[in-house]
Coordinates of C-alpha atoms and ligand atoms in Angstrom, one line a residue:
M1 CA -0.1 0.1 -0.1
I2 CA 1.2 3.4 -1.0
F3 CA 0.7 6.2 1.9
V4 CA 1.9 9.6 0.5
S5 CA 2.3 12.9 2.1
V6 CA 2.4 16.3 0.2
R7 CA 3.9 19.5 1.3
D8 CA 0.8 21.9 3.1
Q9 CA -0.7 24.2 1.1
V10 CA -2.1 25.8 4.3
P11 CA -0.1 29.6 3.4
G12 CA 2.5 29.9 7.5
E13 CA 1.8 25.9 7.9
R14 CA 5.6 24.5 9.5
R15 CA 3.9 21.9 11.0
V16 CA 3.6 18.5 9.2
A17 CA 1.6 15.6 8.6
L18 CA 4.9 12.6 9.6
T19 CA 8.1 12.6 11.2
P20 CA 10.6 11.1 9.3
G21 CA 10.1 8.3 12.9
V22 CA 6.7 7.3 12.1
V23 CA 8.0 7.1 8.5
K24 CA 10.0 4.5 10.2
R25 CA 6.8 2.5 11.7
L26 CA 4.8 2.7 8.2
I27 CA 7.4 1.1 6.2
G28 CA 7.6 -1.1 10.0
L29 CA 3.8 -2.2 9.1
G30 CA 4.8 -3.2 5.3
A31 CA 3.7 0.4 3.2
E32 CA 5.6 2.4 1.4
V33 CA 5.9 6.2 1.6
R34 CA 6.6 9.1 -0.8
L35 CA 6.9 11.9 -0.4
E36 CA 7.1 15.3 -1.6
S37 CA 10.5 17.2 -2.5
G38 CA 11.0 19.7 0.3
Y39 CA 8.5 18.6 2.8
G40 CA 10.0 18.8 6.0
E41 CA 10.8 22.4 6.0
G42 CA 9.0 24.4 7.3
N43 CA 10.1 21.8 10.8
H44 CA 13.9 22.0 9.9
L45 CA 13.4 18.1 9.0
S46 CA 15.6 17.4 5.9
D47 CA 14.2 15.1 2.6
A48 CA 17.7 13.4 3.7
Q49 CA 16.3 12.5 7.0
Y50 CA 13.1 11.2 5.6
E51 CA 15.2 8.9 3.1
E52 CA 17.6 7.7 6.1
V53 CA 14.5 5.3 7.0
G54 CA 12.5 4.0 3.6
A55 CA 11.0 7.4 2.9
R56 CA 11.3 7.6 -1.2
F57 CA 10.1 12.1 -3.4
A58 CA 8.7 11.7 -6.1
S59 CA 6.9 15.0 -8.1
R60 CA 3.7 15.8 -5.8
D61 CA 1.3 15.2 -9.5
A62 CA 2.7 11.6 -9.7
L63 CA 2.1 11.2 -6.0
L64 CA -1.2 11.8 -5.2
A65 CA -2.2 10.3 -8.8
E66 CA 0.1 7.0 -7.2
A67 CA -1.5 6.9 -3.2
D68 CA -3.4 5.0 -2.4
V69 CA -4.1 6.8 1.3
L70 CA -2.9 10.7 1.4
L71 CA -1.8 11.9 4.8
A72 CA -2.5 15.4 5.9
L73 CA -2.7 18.0 8.8
N74 CA -4.9 19.9 7.6
A75 CA -7.4 19.5 5.0
P76 CA -6.5 19.4 1.5
E77 CA -7.7 21.1 -0.6
A78 CA -10.4 20.3 -3.5
E79 CA -7.2 19.8 -7.2
T80 CA -6.0 17.9 -4.2
L81 CA -9.2 16.0 -3.9
S82 CA -10.0 16.0 -7.6
S83 CA -5.6 14.2 -7.9
L84 CA -6.5 10.9 -6.5
R85 CA -7.5 8.3 -8.4
E86 CA -11.1 6.8 -7.0
G87 CA -11.3 4.5 -3.9
A88 CA -8.2 6.2 -2.4
T89 CA -8.0 7.8 1.3
V90 CA -7.7 10.6 3.0
V91 CA -6.6 10.8 6.6
S92 CA -6.4 13.9 8.1
F93 CA -8.0 16.6 9.2
L94 CA -11.1 17.7 7.3
D95 CA -13.5 20.5 8.7
P96 CA -16.0 18.9 8.2
F97 CA -19.2 20.6 8.8
R98 CA -17.8 23.8 7.9
R99 CA -15.6 22.4 4.4
T100 CA -18.9 21.1 2.7
D101 CA -17.8 20.9 -0.3
L102 CA -15.0 18.8 0.4
V103 CA -16.9 16.1 1.5
T104 CA -19.8 16.7 -1.6
L105 CA -16.1 16.4 -3.6
A106 CA -14.7 12.7 -1.4
R107 CA -18.2 11.7 -1.7
D108 CA -19.1 11.7 -5.4
R109 CA -15.5 11.1 -6.6
K110 CA -15.6 7.4 -3.9
I111 CA -12.7 9.0 -1.4
S112 CA -13.0 7.9 1.8
T113 CA -11.5 10.0 4.6
L114 CA -10.9 9.0 7.2
V115 CA -11.4 12.3 9.3
M116 CA -9.1 13.2 13.0
E117 CA -12.5 15.7 14.7
L118 CA -14.7 13.1 14.5
I119 CA -12.6 10.1 15.9
P120 CA -13.9 9.1 19.2
R121 CA -12.8 11.0 23.0
T122 CA -12.5 7.8 24.3
S123 CA -10.4 6.6 27.1
Y124 CA -9.2 3.9 23.6
A125 CA -8.8 6.4 21.3
Q126 CA -7.0 8.7 23.0
K127 CA -3.3 7.9 21.7
M128 CA -5.5 9.0 18.5
D129 CA -6.9 11.9 19.4
A130 CA -5.0 15.1 17.3
L131 CA -7.9 17.2 18.3
S132 CA -6.8 17.2 22.2
S133 CA -2.8 16.9 21.2
Q134 CA -2.9 20.1 19.0
A135 CA -5.8 21.3 21.7
S136 CA -3.4 21.2 24.3
L137 CA -0.3 23.0 22.7
G138 CA -2.7 25.7 21.2
G139 CA -4.0 26.3 24.5
Y140 CA 0.8 26.6 25.6
A141 CA 0.3 28.7 22.9
A142 CA -2.5 30.8 23.6
V143 CA 0.0 32.2 26.7
I144 CA 3.2 32.4 25.5
T145 CA 1.6 34.4 22.8
A146 CA -0.4 36.6 25.5
A147 CA 2.2 36.5 27.7
D148 CA 4.1 38.2 25.4
R149 CA 2.6 41.1 23.8
S150 CA 1.3 41.7 27.0
P151 CA 2.6 44.6 29.2
K152 CA 2.8 43.5 32.9
A153 CA 5.6 40.8 33.9
F154 CA 2.9 37.3 34.6
P155 CA 4.9 36.1 38.6
M156 CA 4.7 39.1 41.6
M157 CA 8.0 39.8 41.8
S158 CA 9.3 42.1 45.7
T159 CA 12.1 44.1 43.8
P160 CA 14.0 47.2 46.4
A161 CA 12.2 49.2 43.7
G162 CA 8.6 47.6 45.2
T163 CA 5.7 44.7 44.7
I164 CA 5.0 44.2 40.7
P165 CA 1.3 42.4 41.7
P166 CA 0.8 38.8 39.9
A167 CA -0.3 39.0 36.0
R168 CA -4.4 38.4 36.1
V169 CA -5.5 35.2 33.7
F170 CA -8.9 35.0 32.5
V171 CA -9.1 31.1 31.6
V172 CA -12.9 30.5 29.9
G173 CA -13.5 27.2 28.5
V174 CA -11.7 24.6 30.4
G175 CA -11.3 21.7 28.1
V176 CA -8.2 19.9 27.0
A177 CA -7.0 23.9 25.2
G178 CA -8.1 26.0 28.7
L179 CA -6.7 23.0 31.0
Q180 CA -3.8 23.8 28.9
A181 CA -3.7 27.4 29.0
I182 CA -4.7 27.7 32.9
A183 CA -1.4 25.3 34.3
T184 CA 0.6 27.4 32.0
A185 CA -0.4 31.0 32.7
K186 CA 0.0 29.1 36.8
R187 CA 4.0 27.8 35.7
L188 CA 4.7 31.5 35.0
G189 CA 3.2 32.9 38.2
A190 CA -1.2 34.8 36.9
R191 CA -2.9 34.5 39.6
V192 CA -5.6 32.4 37.0
E193 CA -9.4 32.4 37.0
A194 CA -11.0 30.3 34.7
Y195 CA -14.7 29.1 35.0
D196 CA -17.0 26.3 32.0
T197 CA -20.5 25.7 31.6
R198 CA -20.3 22.4 32.5
P199 CA -19.8 22.2 36.1
V200 CA -17.9 19.1 36.3
V201 CA -14.2 20.8 35.5
A202 CA -14.1 22.9 38.9
E203 CA -12.2 20.2 40.2
Q204 CA -10.2 20.4 38.2
V205 CA -9.4 23.7 37.6
Q206 CA -8.9 24.0 41.4
S207 CA -6.9 20.7 41.9
L208 CA -4.2 23.6 38.8
G209 CA -4.4 26.1 42.1
A210 CA -6.9 28.0 40.6
K211 CA -9.8 30.2 41.8
F212 CA -13.3 28.7 39.6
V213 CA -15.5 31.5 38.9
E214 CA -19.1 29.9 40.1
L215 CA -21.7 32.1 37.4
D216 CA -25.2 31.0 37.3
V217 CA -26.2 31.0 34.0
G218 CA -29.5 28.2 35.1
E219 CA -29.1 24.9 33.7
T220 CA -26.0 23.7 31.8
G221 CA -23.9 20.2 31.0
Q222 CA -22.9 18.1 28.3
T223 CA -23.7 16.4 25.7
E224 CA -23.0 12.3 26.4
Q225 CA -19.3 12.4 24.6
G226 CA -18.9 15.0 27.2
Y227 CA -18.7 18.2 24.7
A228 CA -20.8 21.5 26.2
K229 CA -24.4 21.7 26.0
E230 CA -25.8 25.2 23.5
L231 CA -26.5 27.7 26.2
S232 CA -30.3 30.2 24.6
E233 CA -29.0 33.1 23.3
E234 CA -30.8 34.7 26.9
Q235 CA -28.4 31.9 29.5
L236 CA -25.4 33.8 26.8
A237 CA -27.2 36.9 27.9
E238 CA -26.3 36.6 31.6
Q239 CA -22.8 34.5 31.5
R240 CA -21.9 37.6 29.9
R241 CA -23.7 40.2 32.6
Q242 CA -21.8 37.9 35.2
M243 CA -19.0 38.1 33.8
A244 CA -17.8 41.2 33.0
K245 CA -16.8 42.2 36.3
V246 CA -14.1 39.0 36.3
V247 CA -12.9 40.1 32.7
A248 CA -12.3 43.5 33.4
G249 CA -9.7 42.8 36.7
A250 CA -8.4 41.0 34.1
D251 CA -4.9 41.8 32.5
V252 CA -5.2 38.9 29.5
V253 CA -8.2 36.9 28.6
I254 CA -8.6 33.4 26.6
T255 CA -11.0 32.0 24.7
T256 CA -11.1 28.6 25.0
A257 CA -15.2 28.1 24.2
Q258 CA -16.1 25.9 21.3
L259 CA -19.4 24.1 20.9
F260 CA -18.8 20.6 18.6
G261 CA -20.1 21.7 14.3
R262 CA -21.2 24.5 15.6
P263 CA -20.1 28.1 16.0
A264 CA -18.4 29.1 19.1
P265 CA -20.5 30.8 21.8
R266 CA -20.1 34.0 22.6
I267 CA -18.8 34.9 25.5
I268 CA -17.6 38.1 25.3
D269 CA -18.7 41.9 23.8
A270 CA -18.3 45.2 23.0
G271 CA -19.1 46.5 25.8
M272 CA -16.8 44.1 28.4
V273 CA -13.9 44.2 25.9
A274 CA -14.1 48.5 26.2
G275 CA -14.3 47.7 30.4
M276 CA -11.3 46.3 30.3
K277 CA -7.6 48.6 31.4
P278 CA -6.2 49.8 28.5
G279 CA -2.3 47.8 27.5
S280 CA -4.6 44.1 28.3
V281 CA -4.9 41.3 26.2
I282 CA -7.5 38.5 25.0
V283 CA -6.2 35.6 22.6
D284 CA -9.6 33.9 21.4
M285 CA -9.2 30.5 20.4
A286 CA -12.1 30.7 18.8
A287 CA -11.3 33.2 16.1
S288 CA -12.1 30.6 13.0
T289 CA -15.2 29.3 14.3
G290 CA -17.2 32.2 14.5
G291 CA -15.2 33.9 17.6
N292 CA -15.8 34.5 21.7
V293 CA -14.9 37.6 21.5
E294 CA -17.0 40.2 19.7
G295 CA -14.7 42.4 17.1
S296 CA -11.9 39.1 16.4
V297 CA -10.6 38.7 13.9
S298 CA -9.4 34.7 12.0
D299 CA -5.7 35.3 11.3
E300 CA -5.0 39.0 12.9
E301 CA -4.7 41.1 15.7
I302 CA -6.0 44.1 16.7
E303 CA -6.2 46.3 18.7
I304 CA -9.4 48.7 20.3
N305 CA -9.2 50.8 22.8
G306 CA -5.4 50.0 23.5
V307 CA -7.1 46.2 24.7
R308 CA -5.4 43.9 22.2
I309 CA -7.4 40.7 20.7
I310 CA -5.5 37.8 19.3
G311 CA -7.0 35.9 16.7
I312 CA -4.5 33.0 15.6
A313 CA -5.7 30.8 14.4
N314 CA -3.3 28.3 14.1
L315 CA -1.7 29.1 17.2
P316 CA 0.8 24.4 18.0
G317 CA 2.3 25.8 14.5
F318 CA 4.1 27.8 16.9
V319 CA 5.0 25.5 18.3
A320 CA 5.4 23.6 15.2
R321 CA 8.1 20.5 16.6
D322 CA 6.4 18.7 18.6
A323 CA 2.8 19.0 17.4
S324 CA 4.5 17.8 14.0
E325 CA 6.5 14.6 16.2
M326 CA 2.3 14.2 18.9
Y327 CA 0.2 15.2 14.7
A328 CA 2.2 12.5 13.3
S329 CA 1.7 9.6 16.3
N330 CA -1.8 10.0 16.8
L331 CA -2.4 9.5 12.3
F332 CA -0.1 6.2 12.9
A333 CA -2.2 4.9 15.9
L334 CA -5.2 5.6 13.6
L335 CA -3.9 3.9 11.2
E336 CA -1.5 0.5 13.2
H337 CA -5.8 0.4 14.4
A338 CA -6.9 0.2 10.9
W339 CA -4.2 -2.7 9.0
N340 CA -4.8 -5.5 9.1
D341 CA -1.4 -7.1 9.0
E342 CA -2.5 -10.8 6.6
T343 CA -3.3 -8.1 3.5
K344 CA -0.6 -5.4 4.4
Q345 CA -3.8 -2.2 3.6
L346 CA -5.8 -0.8 6.1
D347 CA -9.3 -2.2 6.1
L348 CA -11.5 0.7 6.7
A349 CA -15.1 -0.7 7.0
R350 CA -14.7 -2.7 9.1
E351 CA -18.3 -4.2 11.3
G352 CA -18.4 -2.9 14.7
D353 CA -15.3 -0.8 15.2
E354 CA -16.2 2.1 16.9
V355 CA -12.6 3.8 16.2
L356 CA -13.3 3.7 12.4
G357 CA -17.4 3.3 12.2
G358 CA -16.5 6.9 14.2
C359 CA -14.6 8.8 11.5
L360 CA -14.6 7.2 7.9
L361 CA -17.1 10.0 6.6
T362 CA -17.5 9.0 3.2
H363 CA -16.8 5.6 2.2
D364 CA -17.9 3.8 -1.2
G365 CA -19.8 7.4 -2.3
A366 CA -21.6 8.0 0.6
V367 CA -21.4 10.5 4.0
R368 CA -22.2 8.1 6.6
D369 CA -21.9 10.4 9.7
E370 CA -25.8 11.4 10.1
R371 CA -24.2 14.4 11.5
V372 CA -22.4 15.3 8.8
A373 CA -24.5 14.5 6.2
A374 CA -27.9 17.2 7.6
V375 CA -25.2 20.5 7.0
L376 CA -24.4 19.4 3.6
P377 CA -26.9 21.4 0.5
G378 CA -29.5 19.7 0.6
G379 CA -29.2 17.7 3.7
A380 CA -29.0 14.0 2.7
Q381 CA -26.9 11.7 1.7
Ligands
LIG401 P1 -13.8 21.9 23.5 O1 -12.7 22.4 22.1 O2 -15.1 21.6 22.8 O3 -14.6 22.9 24.2 C1 -13.8 23.6 24.5 C2 -14.3 24.3 26.3 O4 -15.1 24.7 26.1 C3 -14.8 22.8 26.7 O5 -14.8 22.8 27.5 C4 -17.1 23.1 27.0 O6 -17.4 22.9 27.8 C5 -16.4 24.5 26.7 N1 -18.1 26.2 26.5 C6 -18.6 25.7 25.9 N2 -19.4 26.6 25.7 C7 -19.6 27.6 26.8 C8 -19.3 28.4 27.2 N3 -20.6 29.6 26.9 N4 -18.7 29.6 27.7 C9 -18.0 29.1 28.6 N5 -17.0 27.8 28.0 C10 -18.3 26.7 27.3 O7 -13.5 20.9 24.1 P2 -12.6 19.7 24.2 O8 -11.3 20.5 24.7 O9 -12.2 19.1 23.1 O10 -13.2 18.8 25.1 C11 -14.9 17.8 25.0 C12 -14.9 17.8 26.3 O11 -14.1 16.7 25.4 C13 -14.1 17.2 27.3 O12 -15.8 17.2 28.4 C14 -13.5 16.5 27.6 O13 -12.7 16.4 28.7 C15 -13.5 15.3 26.4 N6 -12.5 15.4 26.6 C16 -12.1 13.6 26.5 C17 -11.4 12.8 26.3 C18 -11.0 11.4 25.6 O14 -11.4 10.4 27.3 N7 -10.2 10.9 25.6 C19 -9.9 13.4 24.7 C20 -10.3 15.1 24.7 C21 -11.2 15.8 25.6

């Protein structure tokens, strides 16, 4: 089976789907691995390092034409999908609820897609969970970026010239990214508060040495898969009203609130931004999915009345080497799970397999996930 990976076409992307270590392990399974020249350049990985472990290089066009399986990090663009032969498989993030064009193209061209966002959040599948691995590094990078932009030092410092109080950091949304943001801000010495609509996370917040902010917004909770339930407009307005004071007192606010398959909730409105001190920093980790913060712009840093709002989408890309290692390792775990040792092929449509049943989105010309099928043009498959 020929596994192919080509250079990512998202501008500025330095992460790669395959590291030399994972190429070696894939070849160990009995697959061939072929890459585009200059594949790991942005990540300081030379072609020679990949060749040493058995990868072969060819032109992008030749690779796409011969691929049995295309391995990628970001969703391959339509042109790339169209260059694959019918029946080929793609394994990558696909952003399936928004990139419905790619889902229908894959369906119509009978391309099978294993979609990283749809891997079930179970203990068994943790090693394949690229959403978590990238969110965790994103949470870290969000705090480091905020610290860089903030005019305040994070730790308390007692000096002969006086005592500097610790920076106040407020984290909204305590999933994987939020937890890492809290831990990072604590390590830097900040005074950290956090809030989430899922009350179950209060204990995790406290165990990291941060304070959980209690807000009364009526019934909240989580779905069976552990994702937050969507709040009503009235609940969100109440949440903003009660949260405004905490936001106004913060030097840094990191928002990470997401709703699976839905636009991100609006957590901070223009009035709350206006209530912050000039020099304060907000990192909106949801800027690319609609934004938690009114006025934030995906992939831009803007300033409103002296408050800097950072909407950089690819925060894990700031730590591209570690993010690539983790993604490649997630990818390998998924491929190893789907690998049939006897046939030396991927076995995708395995009956009763929870992982593949969850993340195999298009196969044999059909869309298999009802939630995604429901948002496709025309509604059904
Ligand atoms: P996510 O990225 O979907 O959302 C981030 C956080 O935003 C969540 O904690 C959510 O509750 C919160 N949020 C949503 N609306 C909000 C609002 N209005 N105000 C404040 N906060 C709001 O979440 P995630 O990091 O992908 O994690 C989702 C769930 O999956 C969590 O329960 C997590 O513990 C669980 N999980 C399980 C596994 C596993 O078992 N393998 C792995 C990763 C995550």
